[in-house]
Amino acid sequence: MLQSSKDDGGAQAPAIVLREAYSAPAFWIDTVDLCFDLDPAKTRVLNKMTLRRNPDVPAQALRLDGEELNLARVLVNGQGTSFKMDGDKLVLENLPEGNEPFALEIFTTCNPGKNTKLMGLYVSNDSFFTQCEAEGFRRITYFLDRPDVMASYTVTLRADKAKYPVLLSNGNLVEQGALEDGRHFAKWVDPHKKPCYLFALVAGQLVAREQRITSRAGKDHLLQVYVRPGDLDKTEHAMNSLMASVAWDEARFGLPLDLERFMVVATSDFNMGAMENKGLNIFNTKYVLANQATATDVDYSNIESVVGHEYFHNWTGNRITCRDWFQLSLKEGLTVFRDQEFSQDLCADPSARAVKRIEDVRVLRTAQFPEDAGPMAHPVRPDSYIEINNFYTVTIYEKGAEVVRMMQTLTSRAGFAKGMTLYFERFDGQAVTCDDFAQAIADANSDSPLAALLPQFKRWYSQAGTPRVAARGEYNAEAKTYTLHLSQSCAPTVGQPEKLPFVIPVSLGLVGAQTGAALPLQLQGTTTASDSYLFVLSQASESVTFENVAEEPVPSILRGFSAPVVLDFDYSDAQLLTLLAHDNDPFNRWEAGQRLALRSATAAIASGNTSGVLNDAYIAAMRAVLRHPTLDAAFKELVLTLPSETYIAEQLDLVDPQRIHAVRDSMRLQLARALFADWEWAYAEHQDNGAYRPDPLSSGRRALAGMALTFLCLASTESRDAVWPGKTLQRFKDAGNMTDRFNALQALVSAGHAHAAPALARFYSQFKDEALVLDKWFALQASAPDRGGNVLPAVRQLMTHPDFNLRNPNRARSVIFSYCSGNPGGFHRADAAGYVFWSERVMELDATNPQVAARLARAMDRWKRLAEPYRSAACEALKRVAAKVDLSNDVREVVERALAD
Ligand code: B3K
Ligand code: ZN
């Protein structure tokens, strides 16, 4: 289906873009002078460029990208010229010959008020915003819309002064003033060359929190966070996060802020989280606005990492950008790695760092591993795509970050920093490739295993799929040696039937099986020992032997999750309990608990017996963790969280979502009941009465208290005991911050207690004017545990609520995605009604916003592993969507890949 051929209707099938087909642009655009007359119904754009032919490319016509534009005029060196249209492209054949620069002037209009795709120039709440990455600039003017064309921009904005008092674009404000008829203008010059995907403008009624800072080098900068009037009291945390980001990049990588003014603007209509436009980041309000009354600890921490992420793009992405979109992970993987490191470095103690690492790995495993095993599997550097927006994936972002992390592991923290310095020395101001990046890191570390194995290491960029590492241990009690045998494999993925071995850094430790002591690791043939050892697995199978191993060890393998692989080791329950109690690597300590729970879950799913799933030893171990005198509360909360339904499903060849749901529910109830007194203790012990602070320590305490409340409500509701539900309702009413309030509400909803309905009603009336809080209210109901099929009717009802708005991506996600992707027990219905709902919503959304629709379409990625009757019903729903005639390329690519053999 994916060939570029005519289909039955005679329409052109979507074109496949191939990485191998890259060729340099035939023209360079050196300068761009844009003048906007902003009007929601008809915005006029005058685009004056200087171009020159690329001498390295044979002479040819200029083919400019455009989309949904009305073309009024084209002038070359001030003269009218002939042009033609080839589909959406504007083709100019009669351009001056030779390599001299020439002027091209293009005048177009567009309709931002009708732009429901939220790509290009659009209107949100009576203000103008832009989103150009990946290919939105062509919806603003005709251009070479590709990241390797970098130009200097001057932008003049003109608009009605009363309606649009604030006029912003990239760079520095050089001039502003009044015009006739109540209009005004502002002129901006960006001192840095940039690809057009980093262009931005904003115009509207906005107010800013401002902060002046001085860099280490003594330069002054102005930081601004723009929001709607009334939201200023929610900008302090974003500003603090921005200041922390500026300081961190200077301290850790020697990368200073390169602009006099750095602006962040929030909008409530945004397709994703945020966008790193040069000097003018545009954010979803969800990742800017927070105060303790409206935002939870999780919101605070997301804001910190997204503000960091976009800021770090200023160097990794903006100063050095991607040659083409296949190199997307060059900026995204690296920048995710940087924001992860930033959040970890902000943690005061090692256990909080470990918590962040575990959270990141949880995302990787529950979202990226399934992607790697499903129909949309692609390498970190893909080889082809139909719609690039479909490739802003967890593979490009999170697996890409793991690849960069492995480079750091193989070169050391200091070595990696040296590599980054070399990368900027070589490529600052250029559009480059993933190969260029890896080469720079390796060249700066010529003695490292990365340099020795670079071509093989780069298979992480070219081969899709999650490798599996199988390990087996042998202890020789007489010789006091321990040998670990490791082998690797990787299942075929779409278009890649055979895989070659990867370079896999395996961080190792040994824990005494009897004593629980950390055993020193002394590699055979060496004389020194250390607490852990980095083994670099590069062959299909290899072994490593340690000497002077005093007692039989339990191996602690893949410490800190040193590589994005699945580890198979046939641990006994006793061994896992030893690691859970004693491993000094917190990641593997957590992992041991997850393995134990997973083992019980899969056994119960196989046998169909849902009672008494967890054994006494596991429960005792969980009690010991919960009551542990020194472990951090956030870490305890992670250990006591059972593996998610999605993660459990990933371990099975045949997935019965209802069975998984029933087993996990029963495990939760068992934990609630067996540890009832411990949960009461934990709740009492983790109350904070001081001022609210969203730091890791206090948010960990709130998270554990919230978990305790959830379990207490659950057990009490089942046994019809009114005490804890009553206390929870009181907590909900009295809470001094949104985290505690929402945790209490969630506890009542997830227990299905009668107090839930009045609490939800009260919550709504209290927060009906807070859009982001209403999103939580919608999402909580759409992801509530299903009881007798009640969630789907509730979701349909929510869609008729006066505050529901399909056009607002946050609201659509809070209801539709929360149900289809976040509520497996409610979604996978034997009567197929969940899938019918999904297909209706995908088609409905596709008509206005294909990008958001294509995200929703991904909810069915793993349909082929479903048991009957789910499998056939899912297939039918996919076919229904695929059969729609005017489907976008975005959704078509996703559903056709899902249906392909
Ligand atoms: N670079 C943007 C993502 C753009 C998505 C376009 N479909 C945000 C980020 O990763 O920082
Ligand atoms: Zn990014």
Short mmCIF file of N, CA, C and O in Angstrom, two decimals, residues 341-451:
data_model
loop_
_atom_site.label_atom_id
_atom_site.label_comp_id
_atom_site.label_asym_id
_atom_site.label_seq_id
_atom_site.Cartn_x
_atom_site.Cartn_y
_atom_site.Cartn_z
N GLU A 341 19.37 14.86 32.48
CA GLU A 341 20.53 15.13 33.33
C GLU A 341 20.31 16.38 34.18
O GLU A 341 20.69 16.43 35.35
N PHE A 342 19.69 17.38 33.58
CA PHE A 342 19.37 18.63 34.29
C PHE A 342 18.49 18.32 35.50
O PHE A 342 18.81 18.72 36.64
N SER A 343 17.41 17.58 35.27
CA SER A 343 16.51 17.28 36.40
C SER A 343 17.24 16.47 37.46
O SER A 343 17.03 16.67 38.65
N GLN A 344 18.09 15.55 37.04
CA GLN A 344 18.84 14.76 38.03
C GLN A 344 19.81 15.65 38.80
O GLN A 344 19.93 15.53 40.02
N ASP A 345 20.49 16.53 38.08
CA ASP A 345 21.47 17.39 38.76
C ASP A 345 20.80 18.36 39.74
O ASP A 345 21.46 18.82 40.67
N LEU A 346 19.53 18.65 39.52
CA LEU A 346 18.83 19.54 40.46
C LEU A 346 18.44 18.82 41.75
O LEU A 346 18.02 19.44 42.72
N CYS A 347 18.55 17.48 41.73
CA CYS A 347 18.19 16.72 42.93
C CYS A 347 19.33 16.78 43.93
O CYS A 347 20.48 16.56 43.57
N ALA A 348 18.95 17.04 45.17
CA ALA A 348 20.00 17.20 46.18
C ALA A 348 20.66 15.88 46.54
O ALA A 348 21.86 15.82 46.78
N ASP A 349 19.91 14.77 46.55
CA ASP A 349 20.55 13.53 47.01
C ASP A 349 20.45 12.41 45.98
O ASP A 349 19.63 12.45 45.07
N PRO A 350 21.33 11.40 46.13
CA PRO A 350 21.41 10.33 45.13
C PRO A 350 20.11 9.56 44.98
O PRO A 350 19.79 9.10 43.89
N SER A 351 19.35 9.44 46.07
CA SER A 351 18.15 8.64 45.93
C SER A 351 17.12 9.37 45.06
O SER A 351 16.38 8.73 44.30
N ALA A 352 17.08 10.70 45.13
CA ALA A 352 16.17 11.44 44.25
C ALA A 352 16.62 11.32 42.79
O ALA A 352 15.79 11.25 41.88
N ARG A 353 17.92 11.26 42.56
CA ARG A 353 18.42 11.05 41.19
C ARG A 353 17.93 9.70 40.67
O ARG A 353 17.50 9.58 39.52
N ALA A 354 18.00 8.70 41.54
CA ALA A 354 17.58 7.36 41.12
C ALA A 354 16.09 7.34 40.80
O ALA A 354 15.66 6.67 39.85
N VAL A 355 15.31 8.08 41.58
CA VAL A 355 13.87 8.14 41.33
C VAL A 355 13.61 8.69 39.92
O VAL A 355 12.81 8.15 39.16
N LYS A 356 14.32 9.73 39.56
CA LYS A 356 14.16 10.32 38.22
C LYS A 356 14.54 9.28 37.15
O LYS A 356 13.86 9.15 36.13
N ARG A 357 15.62 8.57 37.40
CA ARG A 357 16.05 7.57 36.41
C ARG A 357 14.99 6.48 36.25
O ARG A 357 14.66 6.08 35.13
N ILE A 358 14.44 6.04 37.36
CA ILE A 358 13.41 4.98 37.30
C ILE A 358 12.19 5.50 36.53
O ILE A 358 11.63 4.80 35.69
N GLU A 359 11.80 6.73 36.80
CA GLU A 359 10.64 7.28 36.08
C GLU A 359 10.91 7.33 34.58
O GLU A 359 10.05 6.99 33.77
N ASP A 360 12.12 7.74 34.20
CA ASP A 360 12.45 7.81 32.77
C ASP A 360 12.42 6.42 32.14
O ASP A 360 11.95 6.24 31.01
N VAL A 361 12.95 5.44 32.87
CA VAL A 361 12.97 4.08 32.32
C VAL A 361 11.55 3.52 32.20
O VAL A 361 11.23 2.81 31.25
N ARG A 362 10.72 3.88 33.15
CA ARG A 362 9.33 3.42 33.08
C ARG A 362 8.66 3.91 31.80
O ARG A 362 7.94 3.17 31.14
N VAL A 363 8.92 5.15 31.43
CA VAL A 363 8.36 5.69 30.18
C VAL A 363 8.91 4.90 28.99
O VAL A 363 8.18 4.47 28.09
N LEU A 364 10.20 4.69 29.01
CA LEU A 364 10.83 3.96 27.90
C LEU A 364 10.19 2.58 27.73
O LEU A 364 9.83 2.17 26.64
N ARG A 365 10.05 1.89 28.85
CA ARG A 365 9.53 0.52 28.77
C ARG A 365 8.06 0.44 28.45
O ARG A 365 7.62 -0.50 27.79
N THR A 366 7.27 1.39 28.94
CA THR A 366 5.84 1.25 28.69
C THR A 366 5.42 1.90 27.37
O THR A 366 4.34 1.63 26.88
N ALA A 367 6.25 2.76 26.81
CA ALA A 367 5.86 3.38 25.55
C ALA A 367 6.82 3.04 24.41
O ALA A 367 6.39 2.72 23.31
N GLN A 368 8.13 3.10 24.67
CA GLN A 368 9.06 2.89 23.55
C GLN A 368 9.23 1.40 23.21
O GLN A 368 9.27 1.06 22.03
N PHE A 369 9.34 0.55 24.21
CA PHE A 369 9.51 -0.87 23.89
C PHE A 369 8.33 -1.39 23.05
O PHE A 369 8.55 -2.08 22.05
N PRO A 370 7.08 -1.04 23.42
CA PRO A 370 5.97 -1.46 22.55
C PRO A 370 6.08 -0.87 21.15
O PRO A 370 5.76 -1.54 20.16
N GLU A 371 6.52 0.36 21.04
CA GLU A 371 6.67 0.96 19.70
C GLU A 371 7.68 0.15 18.89
O GLU A 371 7.47 -0.14 17.71
N ASP A 372 8.78 -0.22 19.54
CA ASP A 372 9.84 -0.97 18.87
C ASP A 372 9.39 -2.36 18.46
O ASP A 372 10.00 -3.00 17.60
N ALA A 373 8.35 -2.86 19.11
CA ALA A 373 7.87 -4.21 18.80
C ALA A 373 6.61 -4.17 17.94
O ALA A 373 6.04 -5.21 17.63
N GLY A 374 6.17 -2.98 17.55
CA GLY A 374 4.90 -2.86 16.84
C GLY A 374 5.05 -2.39 15.40
O GLY A 374 6.17 -2.30 14.87
N PRO A 375 3.93 -2.05 14.77
CA PRO A 375 3.94 -1.72 13.34
C PRO A 375 4.65 -0.40 13.01
O PRO A 375 5.03 -0.19 11.87
N MET A 376 4.80 0.48 14.00
CA MET A 376 5.47 1.76 13.73
C MET A 376 6.95 1.70 14.12
O MET A 376 7.61 2.74 14.19
N ALA A 377 7.48 0.51 14.37
CA ALA A 377 8.89 0.39 14.75
C ALA A 377 9.77 1.07 13.71
O ALA A 377 9.55 0.92 12.50
N HIS A 378 10.75 1.85 14.18
CA HIS A 378 11.69 2.50 13.27
C HIS A 378 12.99 2.72 14.01
O HIS A 378 12.99 2.84 15.23
N PRO A 379 14.09 2.82 13.28
CA PRO A 379 15.36 3.11 13.94
C PRO A 379 15.38 4.53 14.50
O PRO A 379 14.58 5.38 14.08
N VAL A 380 16.32 4.78 15.42
CA VAL A 380 16.48 6.13 15.98
C VAL A 380 16.74 7.14 14.85
O VAL A 380 16.35 8.29 14.93
N ARG A 381 17.40 6.67 13.81
CA ARG A 381 17.49 7.48 12.59
C ARG A 381 16.71 6.73 11.51
O ARG A 381 17.22 5.79 10.89
N PRO A 382 15.47 7.11 11.29
CA PRO A 382 14.62 6.35 10.35
C PRO A 382 15.16 6.39 8.93
O PRO A 382 15.96 7.25 8.58
N ASP A 383 14.68 5.45 8.12
CA ASP A 383 15.11 5.40 6.72
C ASP A 383 14.07 5.98 5.77
O ASP A 383 14.38 6.32 4.63
N SER A 384 12.82 6.03 6.24
CA SER A 384 11.76 6.56 5.37
C SER A 384 10.58 7.03 6.21
O SER A 384 10.43 6.58 7.35
N TYR A 385 9.81 7.93 5.63
CA TYR A 385 8.54 8.32 6.26
C TYR A 385 7.60 8.85 5.20
O TYR A 385 8.02 9.23 4.10
N ILE A 386 6.32 8.86 5.55
CA ILE A 386 5.35 9.54 4.70
C ILE A 386 5.05 10.90 5.30
O ILE A 386 5.12 11.92 4.63
N GLU A 387 4.74 10.92 6.60
CA GLU A 387 4.44 12.19 7.28
C GLU A 387 5.43 12.34 8.44
O GLU A 387 5.39 11.57 9.39
N ILE A 388 6.31 13.32 8.36
CA ILE A 388 7.35 13.47 9.38
C ILE A 388 6.76 13.67 10.76
O ILE A 388 7.31 13.22 11.77
N ASN A 389 5.59 14.30 10.84
CA ASN A 389 5.00 14.50 12.17
C ASN A 389 4.72 13.19 12.90
O ASN A 389 4.62 13.17 14.12
N ASN A 390 4.58 12.09 12.16
CA ASN A 390 4.39 10.80 12.81
C ASN A 390 5.67 10.27 13.44
O ASN A 390 5.66 9.24 14.10
N PHE A 391 6.79 10.94 13.19
CA PHE A 391 8.07 10.41 13.68
C PHE A 391 8.65 11.21 14.84
O PHE A 391 9.82 11.09 15.16
N TYR A 392 7.79 12.02 15.45
CA TYR A 392 8.17 12.63 16.73
C TYR A 392 7.76 11.64 17.81
O TYR A 392 6.75 11.78 18.47
N THR A 393 8.57 10.59 17.93
CA THR A 393 8.14 9.41 18.67
C THR A 393 9.01 9.19 19.91
O THR A 393 10.06 9.80 20.07
N VAL A 394 8.55 8.25 20.73
CA VAL A 394 9.36 7.86 21.90
C VAL A 394 10.67 7.21 21.46
O VAL A 394 11.64 7.22 22.21
N THR A 395 10.71 6.66 20.26
CA THR A 395 11.97 6.08 19.78
C THR A 395 12.97 7.21 19.49
O THR A 395 14.13 7.16 19.93
N ILE A 396 12.53 8.22 18.73
CA ILE A 396 13.42 9.34 18.42
C ILE A 396 13.84 10.07 19.70
O ILE A 396 15.01 10.42 19.88
N TYR A 397 12.88 10.29 20.59
CA TYR A 397 13.15 11.09 21.80
C TYR A 397 13.81 10.23 22.89
O TYR A 397 14.96 10.46 23.25
N GLU A 398 13.06 9.26 23.41
CA GLU A 398 13.54 8.56 24.62
C GLU A 398 14.61 7.52 24.31
O GLU A 398 15.62 7.43 25.01
N LYS A 399 14.41 6.73 23.25
CA LYS A 399 15.47 5.78 22.93
C LYS A 399 16.70 6.56 22.45
O LYS A 399 17.84 6.20 22.77
N GLY A 400 16.46 7.63 21.69
CA GLY A 400 17.56 8.49 21.25
C GLY A 400 18.36 9.00 22.44
O GLY A 400 19.60 9.06 22.41
N ALA A 401 17.66 9.35 23.51
CA ALA A 401 18.35 9.84 24.72
C ALA A 401 19.17 8.71 25.35
O ALA A 401 20.27 8.94 25.87
N GLU A 402 18.64 7.48 25.30
CA GLU A 402 19.39 6.34 25.85
C GLU A 402 20.67 6.11 25.06
O GLU A 402 21.70 5.72 25.61
N VAL A 403 20.60 6.32 23.75
CA VAL A 403 21.79 6.13 22.91
C VAL A 403 22.86 7.15 23.31
O VAL A 403 24.04 6.82 23.46
N VAL A 404 22.43 8.38 23.53
CA VAL A 404 23.39 9.41 23.97
C VAL A 404 23.91 9.05 25.37
O VAL A 404 25.11 9.18 25.65
N ARG A 405 23.03 8.58 26.24
CA ARG A 405 23.46 8.19 27.59
C ARG A 405 24.51 7.07 27.54
O ARG A 405 25.48 7.08 28.29
N MET A 406 24.31 6.12 26.62
CA MET A 406 25.32 5.04 26.50
C MET A 406 26.65 5.63 26.06
O MET A 406 27.71 5.16 26.48
N MET A 407 26.60 6.65 25.20
CA MET A 407 27.87 7.29 24.78
C MET A 407 28.55 7.89 26.00
O MET A 407 29.77 7.81 26.15
N GLN A 408 27.76 8.50 26.86
CA GLN A 408 28.37 9.08 28.07
C GLN A 408 28.93 7.97 28.96
O GLN A 408 30.03 8.10 29.50
N THR A 409 28.19 6.87 29.08
CA THR A 409 28.66 5.76 29.91
C THR A 409 29.98 5.22 29.36
O THR A 409 30.88 4.85 30.11
N LEU A 410 30.10 5.18 28.03
CA LEU A 410 31.31 4.60 27.42
C LEU A 410 32.48 5.58 27.36
O LEU A 410 33.60 5.18 27.04
N THR A 411 32.22 6.86 27.65
CA THR A 411 33.32 7.83 27.57
C THR A 411 33.55 8.55 28.90
O THR A 411 34.50 9.33 29.00
N SER A 412 32.68 8.33 29.88
CA SER A 412 32.68 8.99 31.20
C SER A 412 32.02 10.36 31.07
O SER A 412 31.93 10.94 29.97
N ARG A 413 31.61 10.88 32.22
CA ARG A 413 30.92 12.18 32.21
C ARG A 413 31.85 13.28 31.68
O ARG A 413 31.45 14.09 30.85
N ALA A 414 33.10 13.25 32.15
CA ALA A 414 34.03 14.29 31.69
C ALA A 414 34.35 14.11 30.21
O ALA A 414 34.46 15.08 29.44
N GLY A 415 34.50 12.86 29.80
CA GLY A 415 34.82 12.57 28.39
C GLY A 415 33.69 13.02 27.48
O GLY A 415 33.91 13.58 26.40
N PHE A 416 32.46 12.78 27.91
CA PHE A 416 31.32 13.18 27.10
C PHE A 416 31.27 14.71 26.97
O PHE A 416 31.01 15.24 25.89
N ALA A 417 31.55 15.40 28.07
CA ALA A 417 31.54 16.87 28.02
C ALA A 417 32.60 17.37 27.03
O ALA A 417 32.38 18.33 26.28
N LYS A 418 33.76 16.70 27.01
CA LYS A 418 34.80 17.05 26.02
C LYS A 418 34.28 16.84 24.60
O LYS A 418 34.52 17.63 23.69
N GLY A 419 33.56 15.74 24.42
CA GLY A 419 32.98 15.43 23.11
C GLY A 419 31.99 16.51 22.67
O GLY A 419 31.96 16.90 21.50
N MET A 420 31.20 17.00 23.61
CA MET A 420 30.24 18.06 23.29
C MET A 420 30.99 19.32 22.85
O MET A 420 30.58 20.00 21.89
N THR A 421 32.08 19.62 23.54
CA THR A 421 32.86 20.81 23.17
C THR A 421 33.37 20.67 21.74
O THR A 421 33.29 21.62 20.94
N LEU A 422 33.87 19.49 21.42
CA LEU A 422 34.38 19.28 20.06
C LEU A 422 33.25 19.39 19.03
O LEU A 422 33.42 19.95 17.93
N TYR A 423 32.08 18.86 19.40
CA TYR A 423 30.91 18.92 18.51
C TYR A 423 30.59 20.39 18.17
O TYR A 423 30.37 20.73 17.01
N PHE A 424 30.64 21.26 19.17
CA PHE A 424 30.35 22.68 18.89
C PHE A 424 31.49 23.35 18.14
O PHE A 424 31.23 24.21 17.29
N GLU A 425 32.71 22.96 18.44
CA GLU A 425 33.83 23.53 17.68
C GLU A 425 33.69 23.21 16.20
O GLU A 425 33.90 24.03 15.32
N ARG A 426 33.31 21.99 15.91
CA ARG A 426 33.23 21.56 14.51
C ARG A 426 32.02 22.09 13.77
O ARG A 426 32.11 22.38 12.58
N PHE A 427 30.88 22.14 14.45
CA PHE A 427 29.63 22.28 13.69
C PHE A 427 28.76 23.47 14.04
O PHE A 427 27.64 23.59 13.55
N ASP A 428 29.24 24.37 14.91
CA ASP A 428 28.39 25.49 15.29
C ASP A 428 27.90 26.24 14.05
O ASP A 428 28.67 26.54 13.14
N GLY A 429 26.59 26.52 14.01
CA GLY A 429 26.02 27.26 12.88
C GLY A 429 25.69 26.40 11.68
O GLY A 429 25.32 26.92 10.64
N GLN A 430 25.83 25.08 11.82
CA GLN A 430 25.59 24.21 10.66
C GLN A 430 24.41 23.26 10.87
O GLN A 430 23.94 23.08 11.99
N ALA A 431 24.00 22.63 9.77
CA ALA A 431 22.95 21.61 9.80
C ALA A 431 23.62 20.27 9.53
O ALA A 431 24.16 20.06 8.45
N VAL A 432 23.62 19.38 10.52
CA VAL A 432 24.47 18.19 10.42
C VAL A 432 23.70 16.89 10.68
O VAL A 432 22.48 16.90 10.79
N THR A 433 24.45 15.78 10.80
CA THR A 433 23.83 14.46 10.90
C THR A 433 24.18 13.78 12.23
O THR A 433 25.12 14.18 12.92
N CYS A 434 23.45 12.70 12.52
CA CYS A 434 23.73 11.90 13.72
C CYS A 434 25.16 11.35 13.65
O CYS A 434 25.84 11.25 14.69
N ASP A 435 25.61 11.00 12.46
CA ASP A 435 26.99 10.51 12.30
C ASP A 435 27.99 11.56 12.75
O ASP A 435 28.99 11.24 13.39
N ASP A 436 27.74 12.82 12.38
CA ASP A 436 28.66 13.89 12.76
C ASP A 436 28.77 13.98 14.29
O ASP A 436 29.85 14.18 14.85
N PHE A 437 27.63 13.84 14.95
CA PHE A 437 27.63 13.94 16.41
C PHE A 437 28.43 12.78 17.02
O PHE A 437 29.34 12.99 17.84
N ALA A 438 28.11 11.56 16.62
CA ALA A 438 28.78 10.38 17.21
C ALA A 438 30.29 10.45 16.96
O ALA A 438 31.10 10.12 17.84
N GLN A 439 30.64 10.92 15.76
CA GLN A 439 32.07 11.01 15.42
C GLN A 439 32.78 12.00 16.35
O GLN A 439 33.89 11.75 16.81
N ALA A 440 32.14 13.11 16.62
CA ALA A 440 32.76 14.12 17.49
C ALA A 440 32.96 13.57 18.91
O ALA A 440 34.01 13.76 19.51
N ILE A 441 31.96 12.89 19.43
CA ILE A 441 32.08 12.35 20.80
C ILE A 441 33.21 11.31 20.83
O ILE A 441 34.04 11.29 21.74
N ALA A 442 33.26 10.47 19.79
CA ALA A 442 34.31 9.44 19.75
C ALA A 442 35.69 10.07 19.56
O ALA A 442 36.65 9.70 20.24
N ASP A 443 35.79 11.05 18.66
CA ASP A 443 37.10 11.66 18.39
C ASP A 443 37.68 12.35 19.62
O ASP A 443 38.90 12.42 19.80
N ALA A 444 36.80 12.88 20.46
CA ALA A 444 37.30 13.56 21.67
C ALA A 444 37.68 12.55 22.75
O ALA A 444 38.20 12.92 23.80
N ASN A 445 37.41 11.27 22.49
CA ASN A 445 37.67 10.22 23.50
C ASN A 445 38.31 9.02 22.82
O ASN A 445 37.79 7.91 22.85
N SER A 446 39.47 9.27 22.22
CA SER A 446 40.04 8.24 21.34
C SER A 446 40.44 6.97 22.09
O SER A 446 40.57 5.91 21.48
N ASP A 447 40.62 7.04 23.42
CA ASP A 447 40.97 5.82 24.16
C ASP A 447 39.75 5.07 24.69
O ASP A 447 39.90 4.09 25.40
N SER A 448 38.58 5.55 24.37
CA SER A 448 37.38 4.95 24.98
C SER A 448 36.87 3.76 24.17
O SER A 448 37.16 3.65 22.97
N PRO A 449 36.08 2.90 24.80
CA PRO A 449 35.44 1.81 24.04
C PRO A 449 34.54 2.35 22.93
O PRO A 449 34.34 1.69 21.92
N LEU A 450 34.01 3.57 23.10
CA LEU A 450 33.15 4.13 22.04
C LEU A 450 33.97 4.32 20.77
O LEU A 450 33.53 3.96 19.67
N ALA A 451 35.18 4.88 20.93
CA ALA A 451 36.02 5.12 19.74
C ALA A 451 36.40 3.79 19.11
O ALA A 451 36.40 3.63 17.89
#
